[in-house]
PDB file of C-alpha atoms in Angstrom:
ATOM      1  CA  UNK T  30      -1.793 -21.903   2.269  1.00 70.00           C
ATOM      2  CA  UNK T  31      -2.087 -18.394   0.437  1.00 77.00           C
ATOM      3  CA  UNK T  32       0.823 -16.096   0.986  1.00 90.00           C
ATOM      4  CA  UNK T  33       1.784 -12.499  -0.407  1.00 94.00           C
ATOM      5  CA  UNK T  34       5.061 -11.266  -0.794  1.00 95.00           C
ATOM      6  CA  UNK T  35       5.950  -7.851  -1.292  1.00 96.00           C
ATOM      7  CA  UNK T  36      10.038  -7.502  -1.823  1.00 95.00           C
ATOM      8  CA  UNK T  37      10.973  -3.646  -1.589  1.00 94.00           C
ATOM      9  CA  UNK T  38      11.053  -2.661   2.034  1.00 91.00           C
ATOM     10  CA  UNK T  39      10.746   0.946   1.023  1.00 94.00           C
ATOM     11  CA  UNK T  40      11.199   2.745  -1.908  1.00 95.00           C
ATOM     12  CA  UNK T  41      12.126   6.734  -3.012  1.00 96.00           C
ATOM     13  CA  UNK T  42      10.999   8.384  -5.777  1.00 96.00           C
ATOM     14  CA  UNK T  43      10.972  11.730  -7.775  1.00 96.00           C
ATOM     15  CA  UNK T  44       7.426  13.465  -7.744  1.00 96.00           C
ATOM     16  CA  UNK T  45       5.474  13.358 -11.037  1.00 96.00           C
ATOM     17  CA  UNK T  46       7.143   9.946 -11.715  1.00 97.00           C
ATOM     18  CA  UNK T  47       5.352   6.986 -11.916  1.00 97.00           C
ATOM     19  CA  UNK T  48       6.115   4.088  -9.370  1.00 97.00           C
ATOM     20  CA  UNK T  49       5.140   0.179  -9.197  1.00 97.00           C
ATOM     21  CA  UNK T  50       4.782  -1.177  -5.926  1.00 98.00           C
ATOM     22  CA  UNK T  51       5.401  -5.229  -6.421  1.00 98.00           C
ATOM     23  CA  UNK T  52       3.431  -8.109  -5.128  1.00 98.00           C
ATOM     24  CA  UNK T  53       3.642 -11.665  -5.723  1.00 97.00           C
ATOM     25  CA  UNK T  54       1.188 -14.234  -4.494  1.00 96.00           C
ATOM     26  CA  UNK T  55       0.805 -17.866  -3.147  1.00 94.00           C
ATOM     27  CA  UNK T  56      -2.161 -19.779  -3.881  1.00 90.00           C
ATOM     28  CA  UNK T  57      -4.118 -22.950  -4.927  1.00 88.00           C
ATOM     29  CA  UNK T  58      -7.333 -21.625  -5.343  1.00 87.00           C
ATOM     30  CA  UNK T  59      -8.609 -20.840  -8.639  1.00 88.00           C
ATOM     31  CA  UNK T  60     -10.963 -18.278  -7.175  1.00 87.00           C
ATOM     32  CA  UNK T  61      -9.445 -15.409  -5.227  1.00 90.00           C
ATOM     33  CA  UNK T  62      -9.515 -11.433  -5.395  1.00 92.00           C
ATOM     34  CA  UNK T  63      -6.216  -8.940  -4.889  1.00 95.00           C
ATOM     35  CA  UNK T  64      -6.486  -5.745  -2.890  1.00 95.00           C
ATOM     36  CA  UNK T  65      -4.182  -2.962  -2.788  1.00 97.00           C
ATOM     37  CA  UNK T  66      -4.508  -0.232   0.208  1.00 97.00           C
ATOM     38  CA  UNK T  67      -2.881   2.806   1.502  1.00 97.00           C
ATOM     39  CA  UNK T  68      -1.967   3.452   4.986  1.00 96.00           C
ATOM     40  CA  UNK T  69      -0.219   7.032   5.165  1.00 95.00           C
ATOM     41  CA  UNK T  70       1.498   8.108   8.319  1.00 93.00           C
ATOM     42  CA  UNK T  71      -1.928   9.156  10.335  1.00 93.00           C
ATOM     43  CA  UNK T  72      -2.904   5.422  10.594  1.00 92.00           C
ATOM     44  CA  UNK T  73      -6.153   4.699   8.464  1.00 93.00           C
ATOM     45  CA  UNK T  74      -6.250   1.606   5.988  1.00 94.00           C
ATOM     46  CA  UNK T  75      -7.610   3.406   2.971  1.00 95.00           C
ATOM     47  CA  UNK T  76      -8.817   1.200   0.240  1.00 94.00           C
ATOM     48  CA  UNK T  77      -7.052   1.585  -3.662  1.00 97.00           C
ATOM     49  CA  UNK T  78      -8.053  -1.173  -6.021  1.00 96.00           C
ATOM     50  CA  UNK T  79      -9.348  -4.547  -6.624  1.00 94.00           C
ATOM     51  CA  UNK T  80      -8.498  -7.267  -9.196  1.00 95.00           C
ATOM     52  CA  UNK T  81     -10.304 -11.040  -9.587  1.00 92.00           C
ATOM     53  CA  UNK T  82      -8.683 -13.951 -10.511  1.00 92.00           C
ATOM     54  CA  UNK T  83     -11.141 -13.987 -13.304  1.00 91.00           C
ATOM     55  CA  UNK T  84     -11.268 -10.446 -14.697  1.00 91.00           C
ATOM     56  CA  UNK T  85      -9.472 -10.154 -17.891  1.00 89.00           C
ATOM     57  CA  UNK T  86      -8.946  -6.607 -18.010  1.00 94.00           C
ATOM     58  CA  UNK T  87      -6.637  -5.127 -15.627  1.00 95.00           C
ATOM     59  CA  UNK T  88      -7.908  -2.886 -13.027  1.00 95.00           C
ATOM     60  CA  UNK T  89      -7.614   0.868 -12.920  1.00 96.00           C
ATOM     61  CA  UNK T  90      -8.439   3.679 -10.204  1.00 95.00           C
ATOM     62  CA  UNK T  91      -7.666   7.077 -11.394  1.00 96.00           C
ATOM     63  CA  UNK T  92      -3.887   7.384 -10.651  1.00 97.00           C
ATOM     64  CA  UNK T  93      -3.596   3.550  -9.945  1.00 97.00           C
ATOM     65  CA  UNK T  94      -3.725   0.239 -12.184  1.00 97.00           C
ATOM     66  CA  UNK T  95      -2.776  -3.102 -11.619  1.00 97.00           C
ATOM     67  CA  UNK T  96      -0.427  -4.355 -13.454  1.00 96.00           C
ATOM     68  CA  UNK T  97      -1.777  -8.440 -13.054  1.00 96.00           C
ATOM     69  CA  UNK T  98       0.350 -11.050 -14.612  1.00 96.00           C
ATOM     70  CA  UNK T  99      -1.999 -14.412 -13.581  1.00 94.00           C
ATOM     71  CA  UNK T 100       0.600 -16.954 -14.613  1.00 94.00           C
ATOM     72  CA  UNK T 101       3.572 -15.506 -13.053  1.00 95.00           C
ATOM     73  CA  UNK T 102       1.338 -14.811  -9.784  1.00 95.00           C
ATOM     74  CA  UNK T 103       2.380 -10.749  -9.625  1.00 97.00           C
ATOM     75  CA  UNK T 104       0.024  -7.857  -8.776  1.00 97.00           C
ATOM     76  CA  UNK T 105       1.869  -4.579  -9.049  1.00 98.00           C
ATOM     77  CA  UNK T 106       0.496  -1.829  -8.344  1.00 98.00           C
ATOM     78  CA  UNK T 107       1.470   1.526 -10.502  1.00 98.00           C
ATOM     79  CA  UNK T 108       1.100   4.764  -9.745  1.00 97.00           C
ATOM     80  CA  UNK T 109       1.070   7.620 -12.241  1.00 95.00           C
ATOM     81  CA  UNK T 110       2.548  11.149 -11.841  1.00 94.00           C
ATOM     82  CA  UNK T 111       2.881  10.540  -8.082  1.00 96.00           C
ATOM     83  CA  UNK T 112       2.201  13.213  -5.758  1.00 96.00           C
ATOM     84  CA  UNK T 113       3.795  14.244  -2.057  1.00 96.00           C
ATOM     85  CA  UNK T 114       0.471  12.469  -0.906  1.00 96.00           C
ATOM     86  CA  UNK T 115       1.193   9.301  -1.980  1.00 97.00           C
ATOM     87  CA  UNK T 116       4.094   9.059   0.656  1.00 97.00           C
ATOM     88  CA  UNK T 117       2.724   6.157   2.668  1.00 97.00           C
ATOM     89  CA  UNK T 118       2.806   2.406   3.591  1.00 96.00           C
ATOM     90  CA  UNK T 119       1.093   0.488   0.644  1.00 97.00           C
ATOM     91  CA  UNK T 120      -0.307  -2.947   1.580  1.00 97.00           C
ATOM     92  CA  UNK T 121      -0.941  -6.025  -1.392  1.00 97.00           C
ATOM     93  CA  UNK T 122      -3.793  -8.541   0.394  1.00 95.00           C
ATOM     94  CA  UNK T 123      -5.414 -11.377  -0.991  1.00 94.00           C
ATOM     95  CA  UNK T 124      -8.747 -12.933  -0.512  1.00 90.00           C
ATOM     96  CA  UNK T 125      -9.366 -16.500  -1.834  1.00 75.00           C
ATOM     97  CA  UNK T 126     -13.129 -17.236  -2.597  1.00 64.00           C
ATOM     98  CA  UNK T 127     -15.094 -19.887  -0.421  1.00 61.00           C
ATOM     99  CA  UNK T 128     -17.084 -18.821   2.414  1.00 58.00           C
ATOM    100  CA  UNK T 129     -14.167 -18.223   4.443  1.00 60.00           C
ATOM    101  CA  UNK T 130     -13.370 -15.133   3.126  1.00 73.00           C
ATOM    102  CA  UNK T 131     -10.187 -14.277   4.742  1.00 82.00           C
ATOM    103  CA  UNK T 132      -7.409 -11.513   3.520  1.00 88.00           C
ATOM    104  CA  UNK T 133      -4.389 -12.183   3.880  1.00 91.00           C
ATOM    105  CA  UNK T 134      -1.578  -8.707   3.758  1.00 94.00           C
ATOM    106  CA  UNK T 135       2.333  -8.574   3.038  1.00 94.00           C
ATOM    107  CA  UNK T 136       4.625  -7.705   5.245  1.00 94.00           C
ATOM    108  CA  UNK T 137       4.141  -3.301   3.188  1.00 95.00           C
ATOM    109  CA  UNK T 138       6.486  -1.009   0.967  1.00 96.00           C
ATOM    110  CA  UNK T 139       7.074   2.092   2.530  1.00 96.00           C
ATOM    111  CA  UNK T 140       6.386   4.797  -0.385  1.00 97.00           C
ATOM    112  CA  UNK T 141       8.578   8.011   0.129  1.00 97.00           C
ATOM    113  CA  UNK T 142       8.186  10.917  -2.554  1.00 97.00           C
ATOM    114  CA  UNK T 143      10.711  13.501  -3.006  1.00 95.00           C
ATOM    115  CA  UNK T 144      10.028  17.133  -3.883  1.00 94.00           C
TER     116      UNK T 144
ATOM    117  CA  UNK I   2     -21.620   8.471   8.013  1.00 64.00           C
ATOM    118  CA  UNK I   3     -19.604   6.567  10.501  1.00 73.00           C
ATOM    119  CA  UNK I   4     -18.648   3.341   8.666  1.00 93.00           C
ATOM    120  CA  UNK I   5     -16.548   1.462  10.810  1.00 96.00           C
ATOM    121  CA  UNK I   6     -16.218   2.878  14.935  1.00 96.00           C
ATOM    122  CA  UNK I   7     -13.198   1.554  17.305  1.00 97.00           C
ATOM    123  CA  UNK I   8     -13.127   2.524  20.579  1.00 96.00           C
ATOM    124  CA  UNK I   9     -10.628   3.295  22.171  1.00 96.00           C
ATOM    125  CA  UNK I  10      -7.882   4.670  20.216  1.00 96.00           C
ATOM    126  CA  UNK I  11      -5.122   4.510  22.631  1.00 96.00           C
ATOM    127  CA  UNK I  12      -5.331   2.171  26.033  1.00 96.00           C
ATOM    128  CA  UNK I  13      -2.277   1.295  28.173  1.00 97.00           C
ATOM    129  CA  UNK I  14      -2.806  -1.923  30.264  1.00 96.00           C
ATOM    130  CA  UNK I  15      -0.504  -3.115  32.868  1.00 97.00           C
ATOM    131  CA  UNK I  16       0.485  -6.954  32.311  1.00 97.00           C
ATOM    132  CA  UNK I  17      -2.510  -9.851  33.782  1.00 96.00           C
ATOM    133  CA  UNK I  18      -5.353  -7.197  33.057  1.00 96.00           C
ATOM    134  CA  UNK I  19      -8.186  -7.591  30.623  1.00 95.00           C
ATOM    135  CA  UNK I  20     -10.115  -5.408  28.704  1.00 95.00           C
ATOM    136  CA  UNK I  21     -12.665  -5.441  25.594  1.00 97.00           C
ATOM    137  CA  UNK I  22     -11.637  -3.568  22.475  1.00 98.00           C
ATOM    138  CA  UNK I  23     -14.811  -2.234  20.749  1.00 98.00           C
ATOM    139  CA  UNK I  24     -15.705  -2.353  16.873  1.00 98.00           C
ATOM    140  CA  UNK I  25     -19.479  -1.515  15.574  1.00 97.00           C
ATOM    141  CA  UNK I  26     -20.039  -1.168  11.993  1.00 97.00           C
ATOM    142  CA  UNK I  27     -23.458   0.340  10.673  1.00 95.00           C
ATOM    143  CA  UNK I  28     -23.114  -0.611   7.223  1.00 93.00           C
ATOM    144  CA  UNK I  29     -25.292  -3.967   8.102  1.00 93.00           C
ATOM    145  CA  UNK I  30     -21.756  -5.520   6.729  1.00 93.00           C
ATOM    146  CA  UNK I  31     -21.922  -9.380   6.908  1.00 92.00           C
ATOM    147  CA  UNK I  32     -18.453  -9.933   7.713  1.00 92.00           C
ATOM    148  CA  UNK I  33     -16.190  -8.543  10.510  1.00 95.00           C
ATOM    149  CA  UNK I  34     -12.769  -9.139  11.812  1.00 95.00           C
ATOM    150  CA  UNK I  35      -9.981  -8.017  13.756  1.00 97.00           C
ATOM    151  CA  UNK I  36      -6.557  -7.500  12.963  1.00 97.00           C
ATOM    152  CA  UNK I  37      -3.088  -6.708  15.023  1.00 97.00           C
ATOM    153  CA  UNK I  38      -0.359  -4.617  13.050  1.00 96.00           C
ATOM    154  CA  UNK I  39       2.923  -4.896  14.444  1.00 93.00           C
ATOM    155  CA  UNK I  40       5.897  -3.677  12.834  1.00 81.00           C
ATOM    156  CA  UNK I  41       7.222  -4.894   9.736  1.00 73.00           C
ATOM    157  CA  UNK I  42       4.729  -7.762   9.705  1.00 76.00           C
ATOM    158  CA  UNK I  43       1.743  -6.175   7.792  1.00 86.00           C
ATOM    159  CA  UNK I  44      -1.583  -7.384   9.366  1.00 94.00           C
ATOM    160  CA  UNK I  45      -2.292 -10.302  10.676  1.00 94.00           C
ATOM    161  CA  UNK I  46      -5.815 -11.420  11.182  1.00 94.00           C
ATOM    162  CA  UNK I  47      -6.892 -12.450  14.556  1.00 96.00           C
ATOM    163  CA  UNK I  48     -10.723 -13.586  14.501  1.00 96.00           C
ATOM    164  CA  UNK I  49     -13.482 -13.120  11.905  1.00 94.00           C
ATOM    165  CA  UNK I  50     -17.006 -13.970  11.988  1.00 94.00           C
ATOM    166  CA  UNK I  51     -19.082 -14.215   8.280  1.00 90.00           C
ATOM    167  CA  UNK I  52     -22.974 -13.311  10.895  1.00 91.00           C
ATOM    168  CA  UNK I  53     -24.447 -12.985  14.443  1.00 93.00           C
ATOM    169  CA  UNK I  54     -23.703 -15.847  16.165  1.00 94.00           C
ATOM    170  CA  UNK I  55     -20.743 -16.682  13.959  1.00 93.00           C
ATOM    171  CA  UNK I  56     -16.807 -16.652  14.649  1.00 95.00           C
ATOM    172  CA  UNK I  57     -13.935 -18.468  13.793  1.00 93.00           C
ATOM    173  CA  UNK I  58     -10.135 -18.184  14.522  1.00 93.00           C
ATOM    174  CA  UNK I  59      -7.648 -16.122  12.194  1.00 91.00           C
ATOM    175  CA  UNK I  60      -3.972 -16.671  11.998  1.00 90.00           C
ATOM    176  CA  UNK I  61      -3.022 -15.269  15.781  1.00 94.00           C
ATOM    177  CA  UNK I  62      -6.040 -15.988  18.163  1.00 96.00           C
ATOM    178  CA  UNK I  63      -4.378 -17.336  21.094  1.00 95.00           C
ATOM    179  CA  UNK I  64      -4.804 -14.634  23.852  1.00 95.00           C
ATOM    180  CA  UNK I  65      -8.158 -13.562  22.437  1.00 97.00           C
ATOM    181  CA  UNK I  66     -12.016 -13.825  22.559  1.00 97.00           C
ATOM    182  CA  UNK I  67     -14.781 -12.553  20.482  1.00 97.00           C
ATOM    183  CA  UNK I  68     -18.411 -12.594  20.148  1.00 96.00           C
ATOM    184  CA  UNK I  69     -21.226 -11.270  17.611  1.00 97.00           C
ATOM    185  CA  UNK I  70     -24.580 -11.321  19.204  1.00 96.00           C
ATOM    186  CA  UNK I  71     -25.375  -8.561  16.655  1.00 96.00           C
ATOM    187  CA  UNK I  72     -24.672  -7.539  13.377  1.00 95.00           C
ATOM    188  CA  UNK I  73     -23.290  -4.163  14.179  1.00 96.00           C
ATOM    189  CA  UNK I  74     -20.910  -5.026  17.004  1.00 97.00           C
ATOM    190  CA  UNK I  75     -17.978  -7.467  17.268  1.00 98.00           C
ATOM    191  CA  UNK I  76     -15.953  -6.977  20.407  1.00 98.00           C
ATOM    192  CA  UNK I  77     -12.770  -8.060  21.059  1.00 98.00           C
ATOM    193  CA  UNK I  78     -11.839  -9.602  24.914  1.00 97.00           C
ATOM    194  CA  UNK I  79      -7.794  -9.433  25.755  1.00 96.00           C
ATOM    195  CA  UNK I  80      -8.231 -11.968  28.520  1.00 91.00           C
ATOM    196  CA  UNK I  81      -4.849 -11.697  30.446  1.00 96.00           C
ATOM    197  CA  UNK I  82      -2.726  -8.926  28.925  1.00 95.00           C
ATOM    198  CA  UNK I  83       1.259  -9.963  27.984  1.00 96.00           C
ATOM    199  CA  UNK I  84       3.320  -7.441  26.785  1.00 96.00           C
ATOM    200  CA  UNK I  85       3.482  -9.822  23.504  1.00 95.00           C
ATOM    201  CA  UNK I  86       0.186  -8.399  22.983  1.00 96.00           C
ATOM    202  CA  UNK I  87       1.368  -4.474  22.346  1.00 96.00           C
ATOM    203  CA  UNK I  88      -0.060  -3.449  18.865  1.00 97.00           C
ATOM    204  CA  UNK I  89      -2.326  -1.920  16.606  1.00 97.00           C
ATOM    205  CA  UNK I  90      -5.417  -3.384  16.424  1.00 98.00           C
ATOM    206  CA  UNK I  91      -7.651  -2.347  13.405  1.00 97.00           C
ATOM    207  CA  UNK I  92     -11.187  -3.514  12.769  1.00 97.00           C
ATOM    208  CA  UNK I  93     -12.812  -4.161   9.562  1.00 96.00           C
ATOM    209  CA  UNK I  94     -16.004  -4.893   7.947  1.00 94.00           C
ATOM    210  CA  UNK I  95     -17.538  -6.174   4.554  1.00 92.00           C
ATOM    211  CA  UNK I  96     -20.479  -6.642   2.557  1.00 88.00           C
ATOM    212  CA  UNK I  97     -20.502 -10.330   1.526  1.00 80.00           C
ATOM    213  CA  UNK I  98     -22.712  -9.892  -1.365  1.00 74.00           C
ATOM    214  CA  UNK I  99     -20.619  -9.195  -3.977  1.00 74.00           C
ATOM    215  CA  UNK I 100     -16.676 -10.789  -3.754  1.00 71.00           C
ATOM    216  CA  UNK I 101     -15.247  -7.541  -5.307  1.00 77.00           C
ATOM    217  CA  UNK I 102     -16.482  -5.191  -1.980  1.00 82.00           C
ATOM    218  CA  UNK I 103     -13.008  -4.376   0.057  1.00 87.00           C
ATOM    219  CA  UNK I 104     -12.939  -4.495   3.931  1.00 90.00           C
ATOM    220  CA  UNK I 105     -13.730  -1.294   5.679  1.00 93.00           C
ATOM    221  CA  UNK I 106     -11.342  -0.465   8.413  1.00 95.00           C
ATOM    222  CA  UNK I 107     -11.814   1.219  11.277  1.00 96.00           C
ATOM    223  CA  UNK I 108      -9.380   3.958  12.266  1.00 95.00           C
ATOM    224  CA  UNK I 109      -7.367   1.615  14.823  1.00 96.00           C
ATOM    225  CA  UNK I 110      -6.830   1.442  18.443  1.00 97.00           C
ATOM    226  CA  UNK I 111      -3.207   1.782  19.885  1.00 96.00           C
ATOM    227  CA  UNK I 112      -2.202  -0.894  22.718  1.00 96.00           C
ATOM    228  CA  UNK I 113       0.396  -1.317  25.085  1.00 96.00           C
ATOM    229  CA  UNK I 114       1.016  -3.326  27.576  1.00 96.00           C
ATOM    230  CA  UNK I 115       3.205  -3.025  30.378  1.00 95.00           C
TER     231      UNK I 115
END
């Protein structure tokens, strides 16, 4: 079964630094996609970037990459110069490819950043 | 530009009741589903369905019914209320044409049962 770990509970930083979020994943499948989203305090899952199993660049968003290490099963996400704004939950999910099509989340990392 | 419409946002039910949480999407997405969010267990997904007239159980269905007699809509039926069932309940939609599209959420609906 696919699973998705994310290990820091919450996490404080200094604005304008950057931050990785980490994520490690569970599966079998050889086919599967990685999502990261955002979900600050007002409620609203807000999508931030995508990686396949098969890309072989890493994926970047403006302020976020992925940071996707295939054979140790990780999917960090990093943020650059972070901003008050970025204070939020930040969600890792995983969809494995089939027709199922089902996304799994971690449990979240609470982002806080400090003036 | 609506995207992805939940209605309500906030319901309070009393324990034994039933009620339909409502989810229409008009981005002709192939795939919906519903999630619960409870605290410090991410989301959890409850029912999906890949097209009209297709469903299939998540991870935490027990308590739950849906349906998809269209594309746009996908309700979901709390049968008997239990206070087990307080959460968030977001939910989402996809485009199944390409397997890099993300799930649209909908802005949530706030539950709590009594």
């Amino acid at each position: 079964a696919q699973k998705i770990t994310q290990t820091q509970p919450g996490m404080f930083v200094q604005e304008k630094e950057a931050v990785t979020l980490d994520c490690t994943y569970d599966t079998s499948d050889p086919s599967y996609g990685l999502f990261w989203y955002k979900q600050p305090s007002s409620g609203e899952m807000i999508f931030l970037i995508y990686q396949g199993s098969y890309d072989q660049q890493n994926a970047t968003e403006g302020r976020y990459s992925l940071n996707f290490q295939k054979a140790r099963k990780s999917a960090n996400l990093v943020i650059s110069a972070s901003q008050l704004g970025d204070s939020a939950m930040y969600f890792c999910a995983m969809r494995q490819g089939g027709g199922a099509q089902k996304l799994v989340f971690g449990q979240g990392t609470r982002l806080t950043i400090n003036p | 530009n609506a995207g992805v419409t939940q209605t309500p946002k906030f319901q309070v039910l009393k324990t034994g009741q039933s009620m339909t949480l409502q989810c229409a999407q008009d981005m002709n997405h192939e795939y919906m589903s519903w999630y619960r969010q409870d605290p410090g267990m991410g989301l959890r997904l409850i029912h999906y369905s890949v097209g009209a007239g297709i469903t299939d159980q998540g991870e935490v269905p027990n308590g739950y019914n849906v349906s998809r007699s269209t594309t746009e809509d996908f309700p979901l039926r709390l049968l008997s209320a239990a206070p087990s069932q307080t959460s968030v309940y977001f939910c989402a939609s996809r485009s199944t044409v390409q397997s890099n599209q993300p799930q649209h959420f909908g802005d949530g609906t706030r539950l709590s049962i009594l």
